[in-house]
PDB file of C-alpha atoms in Angstrom:
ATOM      1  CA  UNK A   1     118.472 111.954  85.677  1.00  0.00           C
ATOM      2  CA  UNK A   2     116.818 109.546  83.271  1.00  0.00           C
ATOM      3  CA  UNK A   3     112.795 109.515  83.191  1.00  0.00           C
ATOM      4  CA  UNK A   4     110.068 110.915  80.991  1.00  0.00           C
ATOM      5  CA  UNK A   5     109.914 114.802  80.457  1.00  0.00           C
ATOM      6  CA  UNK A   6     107.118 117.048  80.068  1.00  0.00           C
ATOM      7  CA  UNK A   7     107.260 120.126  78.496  1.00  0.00           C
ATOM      8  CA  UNK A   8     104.201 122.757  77.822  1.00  0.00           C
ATOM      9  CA  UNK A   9     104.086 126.747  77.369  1.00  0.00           C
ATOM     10  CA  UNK A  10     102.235 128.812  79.937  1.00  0.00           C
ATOM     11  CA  UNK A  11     100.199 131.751  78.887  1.00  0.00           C
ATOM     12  CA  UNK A  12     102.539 134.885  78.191  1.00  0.00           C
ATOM     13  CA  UNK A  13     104.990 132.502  75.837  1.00  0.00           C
ATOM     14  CA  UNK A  14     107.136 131.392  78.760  1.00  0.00           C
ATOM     15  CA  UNK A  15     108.444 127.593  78.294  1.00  0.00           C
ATOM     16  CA  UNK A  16     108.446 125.383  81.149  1.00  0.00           C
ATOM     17  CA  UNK A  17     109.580 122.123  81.536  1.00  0.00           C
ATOM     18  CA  UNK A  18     108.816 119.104  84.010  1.00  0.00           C
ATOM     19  CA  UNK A  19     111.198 116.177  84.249  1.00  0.00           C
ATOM     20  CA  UNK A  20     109.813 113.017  86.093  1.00  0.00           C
ATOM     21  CA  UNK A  21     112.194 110.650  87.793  1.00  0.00           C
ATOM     22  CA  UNK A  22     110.335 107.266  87.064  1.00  0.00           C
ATOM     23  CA  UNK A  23     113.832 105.533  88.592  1.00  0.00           C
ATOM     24  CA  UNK A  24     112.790 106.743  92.407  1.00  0.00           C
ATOM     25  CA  UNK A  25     108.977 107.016  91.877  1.00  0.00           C
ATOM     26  CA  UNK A  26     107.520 104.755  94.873  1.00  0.00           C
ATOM     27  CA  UNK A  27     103.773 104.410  93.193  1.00  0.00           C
ATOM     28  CA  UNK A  28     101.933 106.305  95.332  1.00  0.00           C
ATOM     29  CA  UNK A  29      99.705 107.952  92.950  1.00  0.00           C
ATOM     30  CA  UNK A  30      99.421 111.275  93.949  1.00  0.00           C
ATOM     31  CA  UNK A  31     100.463 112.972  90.660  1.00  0.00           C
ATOM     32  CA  UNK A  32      97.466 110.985  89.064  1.00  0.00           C
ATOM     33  CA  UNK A  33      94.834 111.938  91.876  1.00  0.00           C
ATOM     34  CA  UNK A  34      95.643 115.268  91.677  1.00  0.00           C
ATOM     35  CA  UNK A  35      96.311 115.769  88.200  1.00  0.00           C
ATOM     36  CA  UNK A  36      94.757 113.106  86.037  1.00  0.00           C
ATOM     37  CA  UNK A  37      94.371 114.571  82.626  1.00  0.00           C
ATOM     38  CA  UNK A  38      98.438 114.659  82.992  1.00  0.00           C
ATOM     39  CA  UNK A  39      99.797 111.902  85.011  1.00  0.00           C
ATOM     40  CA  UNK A  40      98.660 108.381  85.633  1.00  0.00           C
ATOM     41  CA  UNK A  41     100.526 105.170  86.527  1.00  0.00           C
ATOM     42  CA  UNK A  42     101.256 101.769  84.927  1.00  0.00           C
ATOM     43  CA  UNK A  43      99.368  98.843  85.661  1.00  0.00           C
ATOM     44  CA  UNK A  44     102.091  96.517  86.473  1.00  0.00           C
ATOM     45  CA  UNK A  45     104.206  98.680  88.768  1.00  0.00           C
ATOM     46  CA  UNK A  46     102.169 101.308  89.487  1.00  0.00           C
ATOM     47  CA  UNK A  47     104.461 104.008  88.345  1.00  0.00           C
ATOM     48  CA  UNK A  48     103.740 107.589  87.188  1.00  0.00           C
ATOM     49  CA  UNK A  49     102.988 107.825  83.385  1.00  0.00           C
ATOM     50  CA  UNK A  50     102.824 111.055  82.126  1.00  0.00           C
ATOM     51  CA  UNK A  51      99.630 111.456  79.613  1.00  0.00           C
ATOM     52  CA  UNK A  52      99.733 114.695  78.232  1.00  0.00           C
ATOM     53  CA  UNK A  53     103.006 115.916  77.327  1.00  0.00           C
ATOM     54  CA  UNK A  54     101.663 119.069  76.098  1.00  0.00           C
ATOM     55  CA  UNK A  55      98.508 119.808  78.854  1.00  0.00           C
ATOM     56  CA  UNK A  56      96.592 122.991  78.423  1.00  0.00           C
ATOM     57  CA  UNK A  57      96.971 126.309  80.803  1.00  0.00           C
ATOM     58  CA  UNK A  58      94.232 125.353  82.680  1.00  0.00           C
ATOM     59  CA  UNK A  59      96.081 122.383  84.182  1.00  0.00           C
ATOM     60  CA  UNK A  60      99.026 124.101  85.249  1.00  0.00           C
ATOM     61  CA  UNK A  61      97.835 124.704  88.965  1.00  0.00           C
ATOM     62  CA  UNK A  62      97.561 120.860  89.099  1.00  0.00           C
ATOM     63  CA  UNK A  63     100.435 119.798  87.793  1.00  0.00           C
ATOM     64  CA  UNK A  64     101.961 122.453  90.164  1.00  0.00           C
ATOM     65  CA  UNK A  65      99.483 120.734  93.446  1.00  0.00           C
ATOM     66  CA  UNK A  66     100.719 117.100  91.734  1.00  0.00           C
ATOM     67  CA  UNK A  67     105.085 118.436  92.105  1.00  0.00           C
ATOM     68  CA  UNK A  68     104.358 119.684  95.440  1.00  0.00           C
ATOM     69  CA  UNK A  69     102.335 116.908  96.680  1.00  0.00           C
ATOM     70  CA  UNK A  70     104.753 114.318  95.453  1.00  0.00           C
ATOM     71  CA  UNK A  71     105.900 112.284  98.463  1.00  0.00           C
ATOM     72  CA  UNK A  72     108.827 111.299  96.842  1.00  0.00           C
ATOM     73  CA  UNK A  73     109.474 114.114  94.867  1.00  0.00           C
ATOM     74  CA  UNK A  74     110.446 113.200  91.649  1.00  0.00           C
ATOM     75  CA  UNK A  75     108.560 115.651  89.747  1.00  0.00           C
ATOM     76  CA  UNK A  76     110.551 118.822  89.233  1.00  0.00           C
ATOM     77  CA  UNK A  77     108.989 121.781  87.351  1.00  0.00           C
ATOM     78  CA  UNK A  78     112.160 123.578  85.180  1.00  0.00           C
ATOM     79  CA  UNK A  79     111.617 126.913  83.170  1.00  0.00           C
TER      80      UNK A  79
END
């Protein structure tokens, strides 16, 4: 799988890891509705761009809402 990769720590120390798949993203802009301080998409093809590879706790629940909401799910979350 070839795409960008986001990596942050969550409180308590634990490493997690979340790989985007920008080869099968179909634009649809979820990930940057629902978590724009992290995700956002390129003008030209309107595909996901990940902004902040090392966001904060306190956008871990949307990150989480922006892999579940992800119609074509290529945003994994890895620990």
């Amino acid at each position: 799988m070839t795409g960008s990769v986001l990596a942050f720590t969550l409180g308590g120390g634990a490493a997690l890891k979340v790989t985007v798949d920008t080869r099968l993203c179909i634009g649809s802009g979820t990930c940057a509705m629902t978590a724009p301080a992290v995700f956002d998409q390129d003008e030209e093809q309107a595909l996901v761009v990940v902004l902040d590879e090392a966001p904060p706790e306190s956008e871990r629940a949307a990150v989480a809402l922006a892999v579940e909401r992800c119609p074509a799910a290529v945003i994994l979350m890895h620990s």
